[in-house]
mmCIF file of C-alpha atoms and ligand atoms in Angstrom:
data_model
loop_
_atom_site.group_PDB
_atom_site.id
_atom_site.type_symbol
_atom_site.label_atom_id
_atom_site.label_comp_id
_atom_site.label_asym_id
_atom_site.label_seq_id
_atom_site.Cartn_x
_atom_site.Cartn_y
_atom_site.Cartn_z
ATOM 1 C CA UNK A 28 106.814 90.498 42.766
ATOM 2 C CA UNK A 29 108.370 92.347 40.030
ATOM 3 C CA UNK A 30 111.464 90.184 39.137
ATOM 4 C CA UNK A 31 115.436 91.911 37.668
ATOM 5 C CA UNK A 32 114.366 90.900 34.078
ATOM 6 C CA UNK A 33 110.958 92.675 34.041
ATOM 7 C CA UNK A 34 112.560 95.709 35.894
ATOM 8 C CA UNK A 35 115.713 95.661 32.885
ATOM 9 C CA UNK A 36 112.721 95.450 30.206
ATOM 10 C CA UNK A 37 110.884 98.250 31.557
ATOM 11 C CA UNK A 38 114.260 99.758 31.515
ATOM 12 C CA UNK A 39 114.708 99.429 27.841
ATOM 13 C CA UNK A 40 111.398 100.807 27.270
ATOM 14 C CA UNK A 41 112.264 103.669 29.510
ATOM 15 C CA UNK A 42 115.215 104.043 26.920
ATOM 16 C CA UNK A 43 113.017 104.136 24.075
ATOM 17 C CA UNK A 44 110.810 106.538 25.448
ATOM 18 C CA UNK A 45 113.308 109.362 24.745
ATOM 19 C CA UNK A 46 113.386 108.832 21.275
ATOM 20 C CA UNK A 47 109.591 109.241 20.703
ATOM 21 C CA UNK A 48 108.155 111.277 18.141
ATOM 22 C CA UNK A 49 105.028 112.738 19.522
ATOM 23 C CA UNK A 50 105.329 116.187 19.274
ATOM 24 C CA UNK A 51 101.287 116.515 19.049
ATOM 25 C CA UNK A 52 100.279 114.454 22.184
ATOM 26 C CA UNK A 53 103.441 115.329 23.971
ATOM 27 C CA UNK A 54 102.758 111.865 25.474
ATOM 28 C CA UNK A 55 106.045 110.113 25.075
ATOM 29 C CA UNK A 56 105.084 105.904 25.030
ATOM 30 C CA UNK A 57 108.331 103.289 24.942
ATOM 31 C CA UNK A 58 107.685 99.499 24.359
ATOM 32 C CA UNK A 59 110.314 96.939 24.710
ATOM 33 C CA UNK A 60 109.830 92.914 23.374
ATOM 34 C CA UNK A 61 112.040 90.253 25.045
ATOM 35 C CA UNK A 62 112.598 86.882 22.686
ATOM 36 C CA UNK A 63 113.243 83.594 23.226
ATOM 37 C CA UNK A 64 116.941 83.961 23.168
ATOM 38 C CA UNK A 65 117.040 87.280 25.650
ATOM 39 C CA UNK A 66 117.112 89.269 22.172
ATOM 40 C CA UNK A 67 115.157 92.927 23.712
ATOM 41 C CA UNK A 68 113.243 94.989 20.873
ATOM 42 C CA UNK A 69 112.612 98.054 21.260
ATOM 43 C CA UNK A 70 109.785 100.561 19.740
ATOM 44 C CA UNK A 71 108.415 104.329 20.564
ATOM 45 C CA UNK A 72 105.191 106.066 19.272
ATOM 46 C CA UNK A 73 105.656 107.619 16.011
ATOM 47 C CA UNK A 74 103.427 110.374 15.561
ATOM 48 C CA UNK A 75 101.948 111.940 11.992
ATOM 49 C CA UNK A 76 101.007 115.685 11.303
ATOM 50 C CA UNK A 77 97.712 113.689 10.222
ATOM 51 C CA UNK A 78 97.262 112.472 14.002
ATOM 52 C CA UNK A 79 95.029 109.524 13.255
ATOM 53 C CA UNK A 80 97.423 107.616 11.422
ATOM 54 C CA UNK A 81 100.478 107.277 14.462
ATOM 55 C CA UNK A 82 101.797 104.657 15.306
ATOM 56 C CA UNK A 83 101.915 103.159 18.648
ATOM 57 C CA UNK A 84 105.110 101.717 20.515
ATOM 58 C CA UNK A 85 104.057 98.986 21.081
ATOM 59 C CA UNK A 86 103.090 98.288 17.356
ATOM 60 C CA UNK A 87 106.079 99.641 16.254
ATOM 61 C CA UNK A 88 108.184 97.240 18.198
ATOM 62 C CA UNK A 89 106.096 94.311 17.075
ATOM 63 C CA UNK A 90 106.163 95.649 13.667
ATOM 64 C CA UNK A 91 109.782 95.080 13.833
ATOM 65 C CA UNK A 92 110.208 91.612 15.613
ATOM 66 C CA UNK A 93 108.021 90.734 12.580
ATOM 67 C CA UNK A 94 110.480 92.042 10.327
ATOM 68 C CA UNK A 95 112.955 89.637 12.160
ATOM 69 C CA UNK A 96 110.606 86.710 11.045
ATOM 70 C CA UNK A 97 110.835 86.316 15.273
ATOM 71 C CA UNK A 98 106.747 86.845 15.895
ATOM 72 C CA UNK A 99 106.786 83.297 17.739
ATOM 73 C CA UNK A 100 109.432 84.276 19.806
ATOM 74 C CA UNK A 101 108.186 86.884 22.159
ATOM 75 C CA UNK A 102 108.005 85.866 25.762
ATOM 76 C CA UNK A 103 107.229 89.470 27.412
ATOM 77 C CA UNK A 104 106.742 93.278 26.578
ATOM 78 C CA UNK A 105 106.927 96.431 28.476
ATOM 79 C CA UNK A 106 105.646 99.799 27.890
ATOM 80 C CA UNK A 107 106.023 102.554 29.567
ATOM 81 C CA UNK A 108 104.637 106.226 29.221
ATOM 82 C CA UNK A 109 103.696 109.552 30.224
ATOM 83 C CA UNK A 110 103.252 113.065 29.370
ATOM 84 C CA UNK A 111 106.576 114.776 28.753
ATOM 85 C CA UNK A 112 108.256 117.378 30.588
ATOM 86 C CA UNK A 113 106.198 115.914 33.480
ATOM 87 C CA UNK A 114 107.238 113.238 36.179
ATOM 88 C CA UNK A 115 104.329 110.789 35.402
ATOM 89 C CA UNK A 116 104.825 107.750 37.424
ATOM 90 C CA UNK A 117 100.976 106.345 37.304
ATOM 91 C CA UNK A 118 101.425 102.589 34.607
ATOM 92 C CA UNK A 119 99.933 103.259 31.563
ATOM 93 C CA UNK A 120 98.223 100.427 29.876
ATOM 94 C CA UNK A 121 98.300 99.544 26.046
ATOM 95 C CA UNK A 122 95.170 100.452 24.011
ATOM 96 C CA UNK A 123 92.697 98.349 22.852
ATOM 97 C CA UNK A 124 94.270 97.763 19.517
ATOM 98 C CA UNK A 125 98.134 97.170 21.207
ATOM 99 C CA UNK A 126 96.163 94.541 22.641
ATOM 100 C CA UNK A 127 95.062 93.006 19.878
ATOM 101 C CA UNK A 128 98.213 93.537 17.668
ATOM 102 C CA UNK A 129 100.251 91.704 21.185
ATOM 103 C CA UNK A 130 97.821 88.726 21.082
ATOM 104 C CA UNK A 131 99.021 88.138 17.213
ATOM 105 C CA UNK A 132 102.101 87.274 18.861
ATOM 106 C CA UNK A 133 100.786 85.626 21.894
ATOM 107 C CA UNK A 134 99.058 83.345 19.867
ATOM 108 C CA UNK A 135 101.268 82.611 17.409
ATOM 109 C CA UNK A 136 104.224 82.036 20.174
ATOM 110 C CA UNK A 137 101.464 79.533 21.810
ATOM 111 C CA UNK A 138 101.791 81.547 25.574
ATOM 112 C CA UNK A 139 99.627 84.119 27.421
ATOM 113 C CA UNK A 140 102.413 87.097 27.457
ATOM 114 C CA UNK A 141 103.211 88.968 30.839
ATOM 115 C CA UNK A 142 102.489 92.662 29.929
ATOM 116 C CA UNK A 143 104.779 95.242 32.633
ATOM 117 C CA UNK A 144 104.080 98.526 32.391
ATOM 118 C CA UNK A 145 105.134 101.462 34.061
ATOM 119 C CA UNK A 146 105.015 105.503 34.390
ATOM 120 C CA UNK A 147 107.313 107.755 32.675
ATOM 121 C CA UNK A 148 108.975 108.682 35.877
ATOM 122 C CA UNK A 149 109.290 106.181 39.471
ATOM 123 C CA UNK A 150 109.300 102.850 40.016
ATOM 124 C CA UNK A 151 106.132 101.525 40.073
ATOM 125 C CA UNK A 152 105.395 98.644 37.559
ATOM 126 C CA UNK A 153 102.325 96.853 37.316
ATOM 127 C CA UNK A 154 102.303 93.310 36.038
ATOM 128 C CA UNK A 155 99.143 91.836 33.948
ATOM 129 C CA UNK A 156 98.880 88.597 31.625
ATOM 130 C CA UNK A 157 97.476 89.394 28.189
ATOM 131 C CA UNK A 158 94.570 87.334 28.706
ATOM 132 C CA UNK A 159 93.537 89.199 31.547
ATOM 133 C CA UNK A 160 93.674 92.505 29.538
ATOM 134 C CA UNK A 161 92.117 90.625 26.484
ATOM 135 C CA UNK A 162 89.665 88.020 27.518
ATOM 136 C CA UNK A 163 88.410 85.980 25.013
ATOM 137 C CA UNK A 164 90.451 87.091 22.575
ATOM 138 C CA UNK A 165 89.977 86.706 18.584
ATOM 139 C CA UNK A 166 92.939 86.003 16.842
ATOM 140 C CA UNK A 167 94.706 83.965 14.290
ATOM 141 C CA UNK A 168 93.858 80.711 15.628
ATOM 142 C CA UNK A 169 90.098 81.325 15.070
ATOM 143 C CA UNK A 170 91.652 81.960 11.551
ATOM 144 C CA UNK A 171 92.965 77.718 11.811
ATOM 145 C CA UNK A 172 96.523 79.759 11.731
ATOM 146 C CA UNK A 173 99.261 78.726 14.195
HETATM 147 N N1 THU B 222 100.235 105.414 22.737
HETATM 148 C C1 THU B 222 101.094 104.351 22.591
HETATM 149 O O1 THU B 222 102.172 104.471 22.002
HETATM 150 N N2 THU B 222 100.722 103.161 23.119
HETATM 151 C C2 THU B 222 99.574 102.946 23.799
HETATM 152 O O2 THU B 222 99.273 101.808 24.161
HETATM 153 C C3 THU B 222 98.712 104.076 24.155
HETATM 154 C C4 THU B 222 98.965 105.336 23.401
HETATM 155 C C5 THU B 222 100.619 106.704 22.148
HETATM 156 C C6 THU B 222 99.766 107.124 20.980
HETATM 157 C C7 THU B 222 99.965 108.614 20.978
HETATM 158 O O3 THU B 222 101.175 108.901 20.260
HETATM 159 C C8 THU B 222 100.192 108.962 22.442
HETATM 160 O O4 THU B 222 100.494 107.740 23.093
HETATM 161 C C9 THU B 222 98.995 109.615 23.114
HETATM 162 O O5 THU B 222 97.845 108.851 22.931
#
């Protein structure tokens, strides 16, 4: 059961979404970060004439709660995506290394994170824990760093 405040975070990734930059993949991605104190963060892909080097949304909003010194604070993300111009509502999933760049934070906030993610278009969202998209994770506290 998909509760209201995963359905208004998927909504502020939806929001995001439009202000991608990805005018290579035409793949638009949004990715929003809800805090401790219902603070929402929001991040889009940000894509580079030398393609290798873009930036996920997902990164890009966790690149920016960590510029709020707020890294221990996240409680949930959503991400949403799909190609644009088209009605996409399959859930996309985050990459490998969104994964591992959400699990900083997981870790360091001490919780397995609930992950929603949706299509560009409908209402489907699809609702996975962290750990179950990154078993046996590696992360800072291999590092002895909580
Ligand atoms: N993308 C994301 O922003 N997040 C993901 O988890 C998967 C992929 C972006 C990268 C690129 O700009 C576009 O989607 C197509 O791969």
């Amino acid at each position: 059961m998909i509760d209201q405040g995963a359905q208004a975070l998927v909504k502020a990734a939806r929001g995001a979404a439009k202000h991608a930059h990805a005018p290579y993949s035409k793949f638009a991605v949004g990715a929003a970060v809800l805090l401790d104190d219902g603070t929402v963060v929001t991040g889009t892909n940000f894509e580079n004439a030398s393609y290798g080097i873009s930036l996920c949304a997902e990164t890009v909003a966790l690149g920016t709660v960590n510029a709020q010194g707020k890294l221990r604070n996240v409680v949930a993300i959503a991400v949403i995506g799909g190609r644009m111009d088209h009605a996409d509502t399959a859930p996309i999933s985050p990459c490998g290394r969104c994964r591992q760049i959400i699990n900083e934070a997981a870790q360091l906030a001490g919780r397995d994170l609930p992950v929603f993610c949706a299509g560009a278009a409908g209402d489907e969202i699809s609702a996975h824990m962290l750990s179950d998209l990154l078993p046996h994770a590696f992360g800072p506290a291999d590092l002895g760093i909580r």
